[in-house]
Amino acid sequence: MSPSSSTVLDPALHHVLDAYRTCEFVTLGRDGTPLAWPTAVARRDDGTLLLTTSLAFAQKALNVRRDGRVALLFSDPTGSGLDPAPQVFVSGRAECPDTIMTGPCGAEEYWRRLFERQPHSRSYLTRPMRPVMSWYYLRLLITVEPEQVITRPPLEELAQRPVSAPATGTGTLPGAAALGRAPTAVLAARDASGAPLLARTRPQPTPAGYLVEVPADCPVVRGPASILVHRHDERLNHMYNALVRGDLRPTDAGWLLVPSTVVEPMGSGNAVDALRVLRRTSRATDRYLERRGLRRPKVQWDRFRDLARSASDSERS
């Protein structure tokens, strides 16, 4: 499949976008660094895309309010059932009102699909879990208006390309352990206008950094960039994600990301990390509210439970 481009969401791609369980979503940080993270998306009938973020991870929302240029890449087809699964890049503008959603109103299809595709999330609604998981349901809605859509070859074609053996002395590179856990990762960079770009690639470690192959339809330029590695199973469980931040530079061998820092927001996934994350997310939620002089609102548990029950009934039918 050769790359093709359009300016709106082609109806022929609707079933592809709907089938993907997650996508990579990139916003621009305060210093201009493209920051990408995996997220769930719901396509709306009006052609926009809906994402949400909890108050505990509100940086995406804050970035959007400062600079609405964003991009999404549908590139990990795990659990989608698509065969083949073309990659889809979407760039556009996003908006995120400072309205805290305590229930599913306005995002019913998003939540219904999430409860259906991620069965273990229904357990967060049980009474014993509510005190520690209320932060998860306090959300901000992000709406993306697509401006350009590009289709790329399926991930399998990229994963099957041969790569050279890692050079000696690369094990101490920031992010070496995280990137070594996956055959591919997602580069987040910028174009000449400063807008964010995304491309799935195979980072090749060298003593100086990570060589990344960039598709012809992704006109990256030198500057701050990052590499996202993430994974999940077919039921959106056993998630892991890490972001390697650095500087993207042109070299004789190709584009090179010189890494500086690694961010692992969820840790390794073990019990100790899980407890640490719960404490951190609760504190982050309180900080978001305190800075706005707000009390923590009450979650509409009954409405979420009704949607979760509907998803469970649909699964059994």
mmCIF file of C-alpha atoms in Angstrom:
data_model
loop_
_atom_site.group_PDB
_atom_site.id
_atom_site.type_symbol
_atom_site.label_atom_id
_atom_site.label_comp_id
_atom_site.label_asym_id
_atom_site.label_seq_id
_atom_site.Cartn_x
_atom_site.Cartn_y
_atom_site.Cartn_z
ATOM 1 C CA MET A 1 0.000 0.000 0.000
ATOM 2 C CA SER A 2 1.473 3.347 -0.989
ATOM 3 C CA PRO A 3 0.861 6.458 1.140
ATOM 4 C CA SER A 4 -2.137 8.577 0.155
ATOM 5 C CA SER A 5 -3.441 11.874 1.469
ATOM 6 C CA SER A 6 -6.765 13.654 1.902
ATOM 7 C CA THR A 7 -7.979 16.653 3.871
ATOM 8 C CA VAL A 8 -10.903 15.088 5.744
ATOM 9 C CA LEU A 9 -11.760 11.732 7.227
ATOM 10 C CA ASP A 10 -12.594 9.526 4.260
ATOM 11 C CA PRO A 11 -15.692 7.374 4.995
ATOM 12 C CA ALA A 12 -13.658 4.421 3.727
ATOM 13 C CA LEU A 13 -11.414 4.853 6.791
ATOM 14 C CA HIS A 14 -14.193 5.055 9.378
ATOM 15 C CA HIS A 15 -14.180 1.331 10.154
ATOM 16 C CA VAL A 16 -10.391 1.423 10.485
ATOM 17 C CA LEU A 17 -10.392 4.255 13.011
ATOM 18 C CA ASP A 18 -13.287 2.709 14.906
ATOM 19 C CA ALA A 19 -11.500 -0.655 15.142
ATOM 20 C CA TYR A 20 -8.248 0.641 16.642
ATOM 21 C CA ARG A 21 -8.219 0.287 20.432
ATOM 22 C CA THR A 22 -5.693 3.070 20.954
ATOM 23 C CA CYS A 23 -3.788 5.671 18.999
ATOM 24 C CA GLU A 24 -0.770 7.860 19.671
ATOM 25 C CA PHE A 25 -1.711 11.473 20.438
ATOM 26 C CA VAL A 26 0.860 14.276 20.356
ATOM 27 C CA THR A 27 0.670 17.792 21.777
ATOM 28 C CA LEU A 28 3.330 20.496 22.034
ATOM 29 C CA GLY A 29 4.905 21.087 25.426
ATOM 30 C CA ARG A 30 5.643 24.535 26.797
ATOM 31 C CA ASP A 31 9.178 24.367 25.352
ATOM 32 C CA GLY A 32 7.884 23.146 21.986
ATOM 33 C CA THR A 33 8.761 19.482 22.495
ATOM 34 C CA PRO A 34 6.252 17.139 20.824
ATOM 35 C CA LEU A 35 4.964 14.849 23.594
ATOM 36 C CA ALA A 36 3.114 11.708 22.525
ATOM 37 C CA TRP A 37 1.086 9.302 24.652
ATOM 38 C CA PRO A 38 -1.294 6.445 23.880
ATOM 39 C CA THR A 39 -4.990 7.179 24.282
ATOM 40 C CA ALA A 40 -8.431 5.932 23.312
ATOM 41 C CA VAL A 41 -10.400 7.882 20.708
ATOM 42 C CA ALA A 42 -14.020 8.020 19.627
ATOM 43 C CA ARG A 43 -14.970 9.195 16.147
ATOM 44 C CA ARG A 44 -17.992 11.466 16.091
ATOM 45 C CA ASP A 45 -20.573 11.689 13.334
ATOM 46 C CA ASP A 46 -19.629 15.319 12.674
ATOM 47 C CA GLY A 47 -16.135 14.247 11.610
ATOM 48 C CA THR A 48 -14.339 15.299 14.793
ATOM 49 C CA LEU A 49 -12.421 12.995 17.118
ATOM 50 C CA LEU A 50 -13.043 12.878 20.862
ATOM 51 C CA LEU A 51 -10.357 12.154 23.432
ATOM 52 C CA THR A 52 -10.438 12.551 27.184
ATOM 53 C CA THR A 53 -7.820 12.983 29.865
ATOM 54 C CA SER A 54 -8.168 12.732 33.614
ATOM 55 C CA LEU A 55 -7.240 15.658 35.835
ATOM 56 C CA ALA A 56 -4.306 13.577 37.066
ATOM 57 C CA PHE A 57 -2.783 13.685 33.563
ATOM 58 C CA ALA A 58 -3.993 17.110 32.525
ATOM 59 C CA GLN A 59 -0.797 18.152 30.749
ATOM 60 C CA LYS A 60 -2.270 17.184 27.370
ATOM 61 C CA ALA A 61 -5.191 19.511 28.035
ATOM 62 C CA LEU A 62 -2.938 22.353 29.183
ATOM 63 C CA ASN A 63 -0.800 21.938 26.059
ATOM 64 C CA VAL A 64 -3.879 22.057 23.817
ATOM 65 C CA ARG A 65 -5.112 25.252 25.456
ATOM 66 C CA ARG A 66 -1.737 26.882 24.807
ATOM 67 C CA ASP A 67 -1.246 25.535 21.254
ATOM 68 C CA GLY A 68 -4.071 23.672 19.545
ATOM 69 C CA ARG A 69 -1.897 22.005 16.896
ATOM 70 C CA VAL A 70 -2.032 18.246 17.475
ATOM 71 C CA ALA A 71 -1.680 14.959 15.634
ATOM 72 C CA LEU A 72 -2.803 11.362 16.046
ATOM 73 C CA LEU A 73 -1.384 8.147 14.653
ATOM 74 C CA PHE A 74 -3.372 4.926 14.511
ATOM 75 C CA SER A 75 -0.531 2.424 14.237
ATOM 76 C CA ASP A 76 -0.850 -0.355 16.846
ATOM 77 C CA PRO A 77 -3.677 -2.660 15.693
ATOM 78 C CA THR A 78 -3.551 -4.965 18.740
ATOM 79 C CA GLY A 79 -7.089 -6.171 19.417
ATOM 80 C CA SER A 80 -8.570 -4.378 16.401
ATOM 81 C CA GLY A 81 -9.220 -7.470 14.284
ATOM 82 C CA LEU A 82 -8.026 -5.546 11.226
ATOM 83 C CA ASP A 83 -6.140 -7.597 8.620
ATOM 84 C CA PRO A 84 -4.436 -5.798 7.075
ATOM 85 C CA ALA A 85 -4.384 -2.777 9.353
ATOM 86 C CA PRO A 86 -3.286 0.394 7.552
ATOM 87 C CA GLN A 87 -1.698 3.075 9.673
ATOM 88 C CA VAL A 88 -3.582 6.370 9.697
ATOM 89 C CA PHE A 89 -2.000 9.729 10.522
ATOM 90 C CA VAL A 90 -4.325 12.620 11.375
ATOM 91 C CA SER A 91 -3.231 16.188 12.002
ATOM 92 C CA GLY A 92 -5.469 19.038 13.018
ATOM 93 C CA ARG A 93 -6.540 21.494 15.673
ATOM 94 C CA ALA A 94 -7.830 20.653 19.126
ATOM 95 C CA GLU A 95 -9.901 22.404 21.760
ATOM 96 C CA CYS A 96 -10.263 21.563 25.443
ATOM 97 C CA PRO A 97 -12.705 23.592 27.553
ATOM 98 C CA ASP A 98 -11.912 23.990 31.242
ATOM 99 C CA THR A 99 -15.047 22.060 32.147
ATOM 100 C CA ILE A 100 -14.588 19.081 34.453
ATOM 101 C CA MET A 101 -16.805 16.195 33.433
ATOM 102 C CA THR A 102 -18.014 14.126 36.380
ATOM 103 C CA GLY A 103 -20.176 11.817 34.278
ATOM 104 C CA PRO A 104 -20.355 10.376 30.765
ATOM 105 C CA CYS A 105 -22.688 13.060 29.361
ATOM 106 C CA GLY A 106 -21.402 14.147 25.966
ATOM 107 C CA ALA A 107 -19.028 11.199 25.767
ATOM 108 C CA GLU A 108 -21.403 8.260 26.174
ATOM 109 C CA GLU A 109 -20.109 6.348 23.168
ATOM 110 C CA TYR A 110 -16.514 6.888 24.276
ATOM 111 C CA TRP A 111 -17.177 5.382 27.702
ATOM 112 C CA ARG A 112 -19.441 2.599 26.461
ATOM 113 C CA ARG A 113 -16.774 1.465 24.020
ATOM 114 C CA LEU A 114 -14.056 1.721 26.653
ATOM 115 C CA PHE A 115 -16.014 -0.414 29.132
ATOM 116 C CA GLU A 116 -16.663 -2.932 26.361
ATOM 117 C CA ARG A 117 -13.071 -3.133 25.128
ATOM 118 C CA GLN A 118 -11.405 -2.867 28.534
ATOM 119 C CA PRO A 119 -13.474 -5.126 30.780
ATOM 120 C CA HIS A 120 -11.199 -4.764 33.795
ATOM 121 C CA SER A 121 -11.986 -1.025 33.968
ATOM 122 C CA ARG A 122 -15.521 -1.892 35.074
ATOM 123 C CA SER A 123 -14.077 -2.998 38.408
ATOM 124 C CA TYR A 124 -13.094 0.617 39.130
ATOM 125 C CA LEU A 125 -16.802 1.323 39.649
ATOM 126 C CA THR A 126 -17.231 -1.088 42.555
ATOM 127 C CA ARG A 127 -17.704 0.523 45.957
ATOM 128 C CA PRO A 128 -14.386 -0.713 47.406
ATOM 129 C CA MET A 129 -12.508 0.875 44.488
ATOM 130 C CA ARG A 130 -14.320 4.208 44.335
ATOM 131 C CA PRO A 131 -12.255 6.029 46.994
ATOM 132 C CA VAL A 132 -8.975 5.342 45.161
ATOM 133 C CA MET A 133 -10.265 5.576 41.574
ATOM 134 C CA SER A 134 -12.446 8.700 41.635
ATOM 135 C CA TRP A 135 -9.626 10.658 39.916
ATOM 136 C CA TYR A 136 -9.983 8.351 36.889
ATOM 137 C CA TYR A 137 -13.526 9.585 36.196
ATOM 138 C CA LEU A 138 -12.896 13.320 36.557
ATOM 139 C CA ARG A 139 -12.189 14.126 32.920
ATOM 140 C CA LEU A 140 -11.513 16.909 30.470
ATOM 141 C CA LEU A 141 -12.806 16.497 26.912
ATOM 142 C CA ILE A 142 -10.495 17.172 23.965
ATOM 143 C CA THR A 143 -12.067 17.583 20.521
ATOM 144 C CA VAL A 144 -9.870 17.348 17.421
ATOM 145 C CA GLU A 145 -10.884 18.850 14.078
ATOM 146 C CA PRO A 146 -8.938 16.870 11.422
ATOM 147 C CA GLU A 147 -7.202 18.920 8.755
ATOM 148 C CA GLN A 148 -5.086 16.274 7.019
ATOM 149 C CA VAL A 149 -5.258 12.487 6.866
ATOM 150 C CA ILE A 150 -2.502 10.236 5.551
ATOM 151 C CA THR A 151 -2.631 6.466 5.240
ATOM 152 C CA ARG A 152 0.559 4.430 5.543
ATOM 153 C CA PRO A 153 1.440 0.751 5.068
ATOM 154 C CA PRO A 154 0.440 -1.770 7.763
ATOM 155 C CA LEU A 155 2.714 -2.144 10.755
ATOM 156 C CA GLU A 156 3.697 -5.677 9.720
ATOM 157 C CA GLU A 157 5.582 -4.307 6.723
ATOM 158 C CA LEU A 158 7.679 -2.103 8.991
ATOM 159 C CA ALA A 159 8.284 -4.802 11.606
ATOM 160 C CA GLN A 160 9.553 -7.233 8.981
ATOM 161 C CA ARG A 161 12.260 -4.939 7.639
ATOM 162 C CA PRO A 162 15.762 -6.081 8.623
ATOM 163 C CA VAL A 163 17.786 -3.985 11.058
ATOM 164 C CA SER A 164 21.435 -4.068 12.001
ATOM 165 C CA ALA A 165 22.604 -5.484 15.309
ATOM 166 C CA PRO A 166 22.921 -2.801 18.019
ATOM 167 C CA ALA A 167 26.354 -1.225 18.213
ATOM 168 C CA THR A 168 28.442 -1.868 21.309
ATOM 169 C CA GLY A 169 28.178 0.677 24.092
ATOM 170 C CA THR A 170 24.511 1.516 23.465
ATOM 171 C CA GLY A 171 23.063 -0.158 26.553
ATOM 172 C CA THR A 172 23.603 2.941 28.678
ATOM 173 C CA LEU A 173 21.653 5.255 26.346
ATOM 174 C CA PRO A 174 18.664 6.853 28.102
ATOM 175 C CA GLY A 175 15.651 4.767 27.112
ATOM 176 C CA ALA A 176 17.640 1.731 25.923
ATOM 177 C CA ALA A 177 15.778 -0.671 28.205
ATOM 178 C CA ALA A 178 12.334 0.727 27.314
ATOM 179 C CA LEU A 179 12.929 0.813 23.556
ATOM 180 C CA GLY A 180 14.494 -2.620 23.642
ATOM 181 C CA ARG A 181 11.177 -4.130 24.744
ATOM 182 C CA ALA A 182 9.377 -3.422 21.456
ATOM 183 C CA PRO A 183 10.228 -3.977 17.778
ATOM 184 C CA THR A 184 8.889 -0.534 16.812
ATOM 185 C CA ALA A 185 8.175 2.817 18.447
ATOM 186 C CA VAL A 186 6.613 6.155 17.492
ATOM 187 C CA LEU A 187 8.664 9.244 16.698
ATOM 188 C CA ALA A 188 7.101 12.578 17.617
ATOM 189 C CA ALA A 189 8.776 15.523 15.872
ATOM 190 C CA ARG A 190 7.917 18.873 14.244
ATOM 191 C CA ASP A 191 7.669 20.211 10.709
ATOM 192 C CA ALA A 192 9.070 23.538 9.500
ATOM 193 C CA SER A 193 6.023 25.419 10.838
ATOM 194 C CA GLY A 194 6.422 23.868 14.276
ATOM 195 C CA ALA A 195 3.371 21.600 13.967
ATOM 196 C CA PRO A 196 3.720 18.105 15.457
ATOM 197 C CA LEU A 197 4.266 15.001 13.341
ATOM 198 C CA LEU A 198 4.112 11.286 14.156
ATOM 199 C CA ALA A 199 5.644 8.246 12.484
ATOM 200 C CA ARG A 200 6.098 4.675 13.625
ATOM 201 C CA THR A 201 9.688 3.615 13.147
ATOM 202 C CA ARG A 202 12.362 1.163 14.297
ATOM 203 C CA PRO A 203 14.836 3.054 16.491
ATOM 204 C CA GLN A 204 18.340 1.768 15.871
ATOM 205 C CA PRO A 205 20.659 2.400 18.861
ATOM 206 C CA THR A 206 24.081 3.868 18.140
ATOM 207 C CA PRO A 207 26.662 5.265 20.569
ATOM 208 C CA ALA A 208 25.379 8.786 19.779
ATOM 209 C CA GLY A 209 21.636 8.108 19.973
ATOM 210 C CA TYR A 210 18.811 6.424 18.065
ATOM 211 C CA LEU A 211 18.707 6.398 14.283
ATOM 212 C CA VAL A 212 15.100 6.616 13.094
ATOM 213 C CA GLU A 213 13.732 6.051 9.613
ATOM 214 C CA VAL A 214 11.133 8.667 8.691
ATOM 215 C CA PRO A 215 8.563 8.178 5.883
ATOM 216 C CA ALA A 216 8.618 10.589 2.953
ATOM 217 C CA ASP A 217 5.233 12.064 3.945
ATOM 218 C CA CYS A 218 6.615 13.111 7.355
ATOM 219 C CA PRO A 219 8.704 16.285 6.749
ATOM 220 C CA VAL A 220 10.503 16.482 10.099
ATOM 221 C CA VAL A 221 13.058 19.175 10.907
ATOM 222 C CA ARG A 222 15.802 19.420 13.471
ATOM 223 C CA GLY A 223 14.708 20.225 16.987
ATOM 224 C CA PRO A 224 13.150 18.807 20.146
ATOM 225 C CA ALA A 225 11.513 15.414 19.639
ATOM 226 C CA SER A 226 10.573 12.250 21.480
ATOM 227 C CA ILE A 227 10.103 8.535 20.963
ATOM 228 C CA LEU A 228 7.090 6.764 22.477
ATOM 229 C CA VAL A 229 7.030 3.053 23.181
ATOM 230 C CA HIS A 230 3.819 1.503 24.475
ATOM 231 C CA ARG A 231 1.961 -1.788 24.502
ATOM 232 C CA HIS A 232 -1.296 -3.377 25.619
ATOM 233 C CA ASP A 233 -3.020 -6.710 25.135
ATOM 234 C CA GLU A 234 -6.222 -7.330 23.181
ATOM 235 C CA ARG A 235 -8.361 -6.324 26.166
ATOM 236 C CA LEU A 236 -6.448 -3.119 26.904
ATOM 237 C CA ASN A 237 -4.750 -4.700 29.889
ATOM 238 C CA HIS A 238 -1.085 -5.056 30.881
ATOM 239 C CA MET A 239 -0.332 -1.570 29.620
ATOM 240 C CA TYR A 240 3.133 -0.073 29.532
ATOM 241 C CA ASN A 241 4.367 3.199 28.091
ATOM 242 C CA ALA A 242 7.538 5.253 28.176
ATOM 243 C CA LEU A 243 8.631 8.455 26.459
ATOM 244 C CA VAL A 244 12.238 9.149 25.516
ATOM 245 C CA ARG A 245 12.798 12.888 25.085
ATOM 246 C CA GLY A 246 15.697 14.371 23.187
ATOM 247 C CA ASP A 247 16.881 16.319 20.165
ATOM 248 C CA LEU A 248 16.383 15.206 16.569
ATOM 249 C CA ARG A 249 19.332 15.899 14.281
ATOM 250 C CA PRO A 250 20.154 15.148 10.638
ATOM 251 C CA THR A 251 23.293 13.044 10.096
ATOM 252 C CA ASP A 252 24.972 11.332 7.172
ATOM 253 C CA ALA A 253 23.379 8.080 8.346
ATOM 254 C CA GLY A 254 19.889 9.587 8.650
ATOM 255 C CA TRP A 255 17.843 11.238 11.383
ATOM 256 C CA LEU A 256 19.272 10.740 14.868
ATOM 257 C CA LEU A 257 17.445 11.315 18.150
ATOM 258 C CA VAL A 258 19.942 12.196 20.860
ATOM 259 C CA PRO A 259 18.127 11.191 24.088
ATOM 260 C CA SER A 260 18.152 13.237 27.267
ATOM 261 C CA THR A 261 15.413 11.990 29.608
ATOM 262 C CA VAL A 262 12.975 9.100 29.983
ATOM 263 C CA VAL A 263 9.461 9.382 31.416
ATOM 264 C CA GLU A 264 7.595 6.269 32.615
ATOM 265 C CA PRO A 265 4.346 7.598 34.134
ATOM 266 C CA MET A 266 2.971 4.193 35.120
ATOM 267 C CA GLY A 267 6.262 2.616 36.156
ATOM 268 C CA SER A 268 6.934 -1.020 35.358
ATOM 269 C CA GLY A 269 3.464 -2.189 36.368
ATOM 270 C CA ASN A 270 4.417 -4.066 39.529
ATOM 271 C CA ALA A 271 2.453 -3.745 42.788
ATOM 272 C CA VAL A 272 4.797 -1.161 44.303
ATOM 273 C CA ASP A 273 4.617 1.009 41.197
ATOM 274 C CA ALA A 274 0.826 0.664 41.106
ATOM 275 C CA LEU A 275 0.505 2.020 44.653
ATOM 276 C CA ARG A 276 2.917 4.833 43.844
ATOM 277 C CA VAL A 277 0.865 5.767 40.766
ATOM 278 C CA LEU A 278 -2.375 5.838 42.766
ATOM 279 C CA ARG A 279 -0.856 8.248 45.288
ATOM 280 C CA ARG A 280 0.619 10.422 42.548
ATOM 281 C CA THR A 281 -2.602 10.611 40.537
ATOM 282 C CA SER A 282 -4.620 11.585 43.593
ATOM 283 C CA ARG A 283 -2.175 14.367 44.466
ATOM 284 C CA ALA A 284 -2.067 15.593 40.857
ATOM 285 C CA THR A 285 -5.882 15.755 40.772
ATOM 286 C CA ASP A 286 -5.951 17.775 43.991
ATOM 287 C CA ARG A 287 -3.339 20.196 42.612
ATOM 288 C CA TYR A 288 -5.352 20.793 39.448
ATOM 289 C CA LEU A 289 -8.418 21.632 41.538
ATOM 290 C CA GLU A 290 -6.579 23.691 44.146
ATOM 291 C CA ARG A 291 -5.026 25.943 41.497
ATOM 292 C CA ARG A 292 -8.534 26.778 40.334
ATOM 293 C CA GLY A 293 -10.023 27.142 43.803
ATOM 294 C CA LEU A 294 -12.287 24.131 43.322
ATOM 295 C CA ARG A 295 -13.351 21.304 45.570
ATOM 296 C CA ARG A 296 -13.157 17.789 44.292
ATOM 297 C CA PRO A 297 -16.529 17.189 42.559
ATOM 298 C CA LYS A 298 -18.567 14.044 43.055
ATOM 299 C CA VAL A 299 -18.391 11.388 40.364
ATOM 300 C CA GLN A 300 -21.696 10.333 38.826
ATOM 301 C CA TRP A 301 -21.118 6.685 39.680
ATOM 302 C CA ASP A 302 -24.613 5.528 38.761
ATOM 303 C CA ARG A 303 -24.382 6.848 35.202
ATOM 304 C CA PHE A 304 -20.996 5.257 34.636
ATOM 305 C CA ARG A 305 -22.280 2.012 36.131
ATOM 306 C CA ASP A 306 -25.255 1.984 33.764
ATOM 307 C CA LEU A 307 -22.928 2.287 30.759
ATOM 308 C CA ALA A 308 -20.639 -0.406 32.132
ATOM 309 C CA ARG A 309 -23.607 -2.705 32.645
ATOM 310 C CA SER A 310 -24.739 -2.040 29.068
ATOM 311 C CA ALA A 311 -21.266 -2.937 27.801
ATOM 312 C CA SER A 312 -21.276 -6.109 29.871
ATOM 313 C CA ASP A 313 -24.695 -7.126 28.553
ATOM 314 C CA SER A 314 -23.521 -6.483 24.987
ATOM 315 C CA GLU A 315 -20.498 -8.705 25.563
ATOM 316 C CA ARG A 316 -22.680 -11.590 26.737
ATOM 317 C CA SER A 317 -25.203 -11.300 23.906
#
